[in-house]
Short mmCIF file of N, CA and C in Angstrom, two decimals:
data_model
loop_
_atom_site.label_atom_id
_atom_site.label_comp_id
_atom_site.label_asym_id
_atom_site.label_seq_id
_atom_site.Cartn_x
_atom_site.Cartn_y
_atom_site.Cartn_z
N MET A 1 23.30 4.43 29.42
CA MET A 1 23.37 2.60 29.42
C MET A 1 21.82 2.30 28.56
N ALA A 2 20.54 3.02 29.54
CA ALA A 2 19.33 2.78 28.94
C ALA A 2 19.06 3.33 27.89
N ARG A 3 19.15 4.63 27.87
CA ARG A 3 19.12 4.51 26.03
C ARG A 3 19.36 3.94 25.17
N THR A 4 20.56 3.95 25.26
CA THR A 4 21.30 2.54 24.34
C THR A 4 20.67 1.22 24.05
N LEU A 5 20.68 0.73 25.30
CA LEU A 5 19.46 -0.63 25.17
C LEU A 5 18.07 -0.12 24.50
N ILE A 6 17.47 0.91 25.11
CA ILE A 6 16.45 0.84 23.98
C ILE A 6 15.98 0.95 22.83
N LEU A 7 17.81 2.10 22.29
CA LEU A 7 17.71 2.14 21.28
C LEU A 7 18.83 0.21 20.37
N CYS A 8 19.15 -0.20 20.97
CA CYS A 8 19.09 -1.24 20.14
C CYS A 8 17.97 -2.43 19.73
N TRP A 9 17.01 -2.45 21.44
CA TRP A 9 15.30 -3.01 21.45
C TRP A 9 15.02 -2.67 19.88
N THR A 10 14.64 -1.10 19.56
CA THR A 10 14.08 -0.72 18.49
C THR A 10 14.28 -1.25 17.37
N LEU A 11 15.56 -1.26 17.28
CA LEU A 11 16.21 -1.92 16.04
C LEU A 11 16.66 -2.86 16.01
N ALA A 12 16.15 -3.87 16.54
CA ALA A 12 15.94 -5.63 16.53
C ALA A 12 14.33 -5.57 16.05
N VAL A 13 13.79 -4.94 16.63
CA VAL A 13 12.12 -5.45 16.20
C VAL A 13 12.22 -4.64 14.99
N THR A 14 12.17 -3.68 14.45
CA THR A 14 12.36 -3.01 13.23
C THR A 14 12.93 -4.32 12.33
N ALA A 15 14.10 -4.21 12.42
CA ALA A 15 14.99 -5.37 11.59
C ALA A 15 13.42 -6.79 11.46
N ALA A 16 13.32 -7.17 12.60
CA ALA A 16 12.29 -8.31 12.58
C ALA A 16 11.13 -8.60 12.13
N GLY A 17 10.73 -7.09 11.67
CA GLY A 17 9.15 -7.22 11.60
C GLY A 17 9.33 -6.77 10.11
N CYS A 18 10.65 -6.23 9.23
CA CYS A 18 10.47 -6.01 7.60
C CYS A 18 11.09 -7.54 7.11
N TYR A 19 10.38 -7.57 5.82
CA TYR A 19 10.04 -8.93 4.90
C TYR A 19 10.68 -8.25 3.77
N PRO A 20 11.43 -8.76 2.97
CA PRO A 20 11.95 -7.95 1.22
C PRO A 20 10.48 -8.54 0.44
N THR A 21 10.36 -7.87 -0.54
CA THR A 21 9.99 -8.18 -1.28
C THR A 21 10.69 -9.36 -2.37
N GLN A 22 9.67 -10.79 -2.40
CA GLN A 22 10.21 -11.48 -3.26
C GLN A 22 9.16 -12.20 -4.30
N TYR A 23 9.85 -12.70 -5.07
CA TYR A 23 8.85 -13.49 -6.27
C TYR A 23 9.19 -15.41 -5.56
N THR A 24 7.78 -15.48 -5.16
CA THR A 24 8.03 -17.00 -4.69
C THR A 24 8.28 -18.41 -5.77
N HIS A 25 7.00 -17.99 -6.69
CA HIS A 25 6.57 -18.77 -7.40
C HIS A 25 6.41 -18.11 -8.87
N ILE A 26 7.11 -19.29 -9.54
CA ILE A 26 6.87 -18.77 -11.58
C ILE A 26 6.12 -20.17 -11.87
N GLU A 27 4.81 -20.42 -12.63
CA GLU A 27 4.78 -21.29 -13.45
C GLU A 27 4.25 -20.80 -14.98
N LYS A 28 4.90 -21.47 -15.23
CA LYS A 28 4.38 -21.49 -17.08
C LYS A 28 3.14 -22.03 -17.06
N VAL A 29 1.98 -21.84 -18.01
CA VAL A 29 0.71 -21.43 -17.72
C VAL A 29 0.39 -21.90 -19.56
N SER A 30 -0.47 -21.75 -19.60
CA SER A 30 -1.16 -21.80 -21.64
C SER A 30 -0.52 -20.65 -22.23
N ASP A 31 -0.82 -19.53 -21.86
CA ASP A 31 -0.63 -18.41 -22.96
C ASP A 31 0.52 -17.59 -21.65
N GLY A 32 1.31 -18.15 -21.20
CA GLY A 32 2.20 -16.75 -20.54
C GLY A 32 2.46 -17.39 -19.25
N TYR A 33 2.95 -16.59 -18.41
CA TYR A 33 3.31 -16.92 -17.12
C TYR A 33 3.00 -16.53 -15.52
N VAL A 34 2.57 -17.16 -14.68
CA VAL A 34 2.36 -16.92 -13.48
C VAL A 34 2.68 -16.66 -12.76
N LEU A 35 3.43 -15.18 -12.08
CA LEU A 35 4.24 -15.31 -10.77
C LEU A 35 3.05 -15.34 -9.45
N THR A 36 3.80 -15.03 -8.34
CA THR A 36 3.29 -14.89 -7.41
C THR A 36 4.58 -13.95 -6.16
N LYS A 37 4.49 -13.11 -6.00
CA LYS A 37 5.15 -11.89 -5.71
C LYS A 37 4.59 -11.86 -3.79
N ASN A 38 5.46 -11.51 -2.81
CA ASN A 38 4.87 -11.55 -1.68
C ASN A 38 6.14 -10.41 -1.10
N GLN A 39 5.25 -9.51 -0.46
CA GLN A 39 6.33 -8.23 0.41
C GLN A 39 5.81 -7.83 1.01
N GLY A 40 6.38 -7.26 2.42
CA GLY A 40 5.98 -6.88 3.62
C GLY A 40 7.10 -5.85 4.02
N GLY A 41 6.04 -5.32 4.92
CA GLY A 41 6.25 -3.72 5.73
C GLY A 41 6.69 -4.00 7.33
N PHE A 42 6.23 -3.43 8.24
CA PHE A 42 6.98 -3.55 9.53
C PHE A 42 5.38 -4.44 9.82
N LEU A 43 5.62 -5.20 10.28
CA LEU A 43 4.65 -7.34 11.07
C LEU A 43 3.82 -6.84 9.74
N ARG A 44 3.52 -6.97 8.61
CA ARG A 44 2.54 -7.19 7.86
C ARG A 44 3.60 -7.79 6.37
N VAL A 45 2.79 -8.81 5.89
CA VAL A 45 3.23 -9.34 4.56
C VAL A 45 2.34 -9.37 3.80
N SER A 46 1.99 -9.32 2.93
CA SER A 46 1.41 -9.37 1.49
C SER A 46 1.50 -10.08 0.19
N GLY A 47 0.52 -10.72 -0.54
CA GLY A 47 0.98 -11.08 -1.79
C GLY A 47 0.51 -10.93 -2.52
N GLU A 48 0.76 -11.05 -3.69
CA GLU A 48 0.05 -10.49 -5.53
C GLU A 48 0.72 -11.52 -5.93
N LEU A 49 -1.05 -11.90 -7.10
CA LEU A 49 -0.69 -12.73 -8.12
C LEU A 49 -1.07 -12.19 -9.49
N TRP A 50 0.42 -12.41 -10.46
CA TRP A 50 0.39 -11.47 -11.45
C TRP A 50 0.10 -12.46 -13.09
N HIS A 51 -0.19 -12.20 -13.45
CA HIS A 51 0.01 -12.60 -15.37
C HIS A 51 0.68 -12.16 -15.86
N CYS A 52 1.69 -13.07 -16.83
CA CYS A 52 2.35 -12.22 -17.32
C CYS A 52 2.73 -13.07 -18.75
N THR A 53 2.80 -11.98 -19.93
CA THR A 53 2.52 -12.82 -21.27
C THR A 53 4.09 -12.29 -21.64
N PRO A 54 4.63 -13.15 -22.87
CA PRO A 54 5.67 -12.35 -23.19
C PRO A 54 6.05 -11.79 -24.48
N HIS A 55 6.58 -11.13 -24.61
CA HIS A 55 6.51 -9.74 -25.84
C HIS A 55 7.94 -9.48 -26.34
N GLY A 56 8.32 -10.33 -27.36
CA GLY A 56 10.02 -10.64 -27.35
C GLY A 56 10.60 -11.67 -26.72
N GLU A 57 12.22 -11.38 -26.68
CA GLU A 57 12.47 -12.28 -26.14
C GLU A 57 12.82 -11.95 -24.50
N LYS A 58 12.86 -10.25 -24.42
CA LYS A 58 13.07 -9.99 -23.05
C LYS A 58 12.23 -9.07 -21.96
N HIS A 59 11.04 -9.00 -22.63
CA HIS A 59 9.79 -8.15 -22.20
C HIS A 59 8.91 -8.63 -22.09
N PHE A 60 8.33 -8.46 -20.80
CA PHE A 60 7.23 -9.25 -20.75
C PHE A 60 6.01 -8.03 -19.94
N GLU A 61 4.95 -8.50 -20.29
CA GLU A 61 3.86 -7.41 -20.10
C GLU A 61 2.87 -8.20 -19.11
N CYS A 62 2.82 -7.96 -17.87
CA CYS A 62 1.97 -7.89 -16.44
C CYS A 62 1.54 -7.30 -15.93
N VAL A 63 0.07 -8.36 -15.11
CA VAL A 63 -0.77 -7.63 -14.98
C VAL A 63 -1.54 -7.99 -13.72
N LYS A 64 -1.59 -7.56 -13.09
CA LYS A 64 -1.81 -7.76 -11.64
C LYS A 64 -3.38 -8.46 -11.31
N THR A 65 -3.46 -9.73 -10.90
CA THR A 65 -4.82 -10.68 -10.93
C THR A 65 -5.80 -10.78 -10.07
N ALA A 66 -4.65 -10.55 -8.41
CA ALA A 66 -5.17 -10.81 -6.81
C ALA A 66 -3.91 -10.80 -6.58
N SER A 67 -4.84 -10.05 -4.96
CA SER A 67 -3.78 -9.69 -4.03
C SER A 67 -4.73 -9.66 -2.89
N ASP A 68 -3.88 -9.51 -1.83
CA ASP A 68 -4.76 -9.30 -0.89
C ASP A 68 -4.49 -8.58 0.47
#
C-alpha cells in the first residue's frame, strides 16, 4: 500500500512540474516576425525570443535573439 502511494505521489509531482513547449506570441514587425517560445522542464520554465524572416511561401529563417 505504501509503495503504491509513493508511486502515485511521485507521478503527480512529476506531471505537475512539466510544462510543454509553447509558442505564446507571434507579432509581425517591419522585416519579419517576432516569436516568443516558452518551454519547461521539472519545476522550471524558460523563455526564448526569436526573430524570423520569411523565405518563400512556406519557409522561415529564424534566429534566437534572447533567452533566460
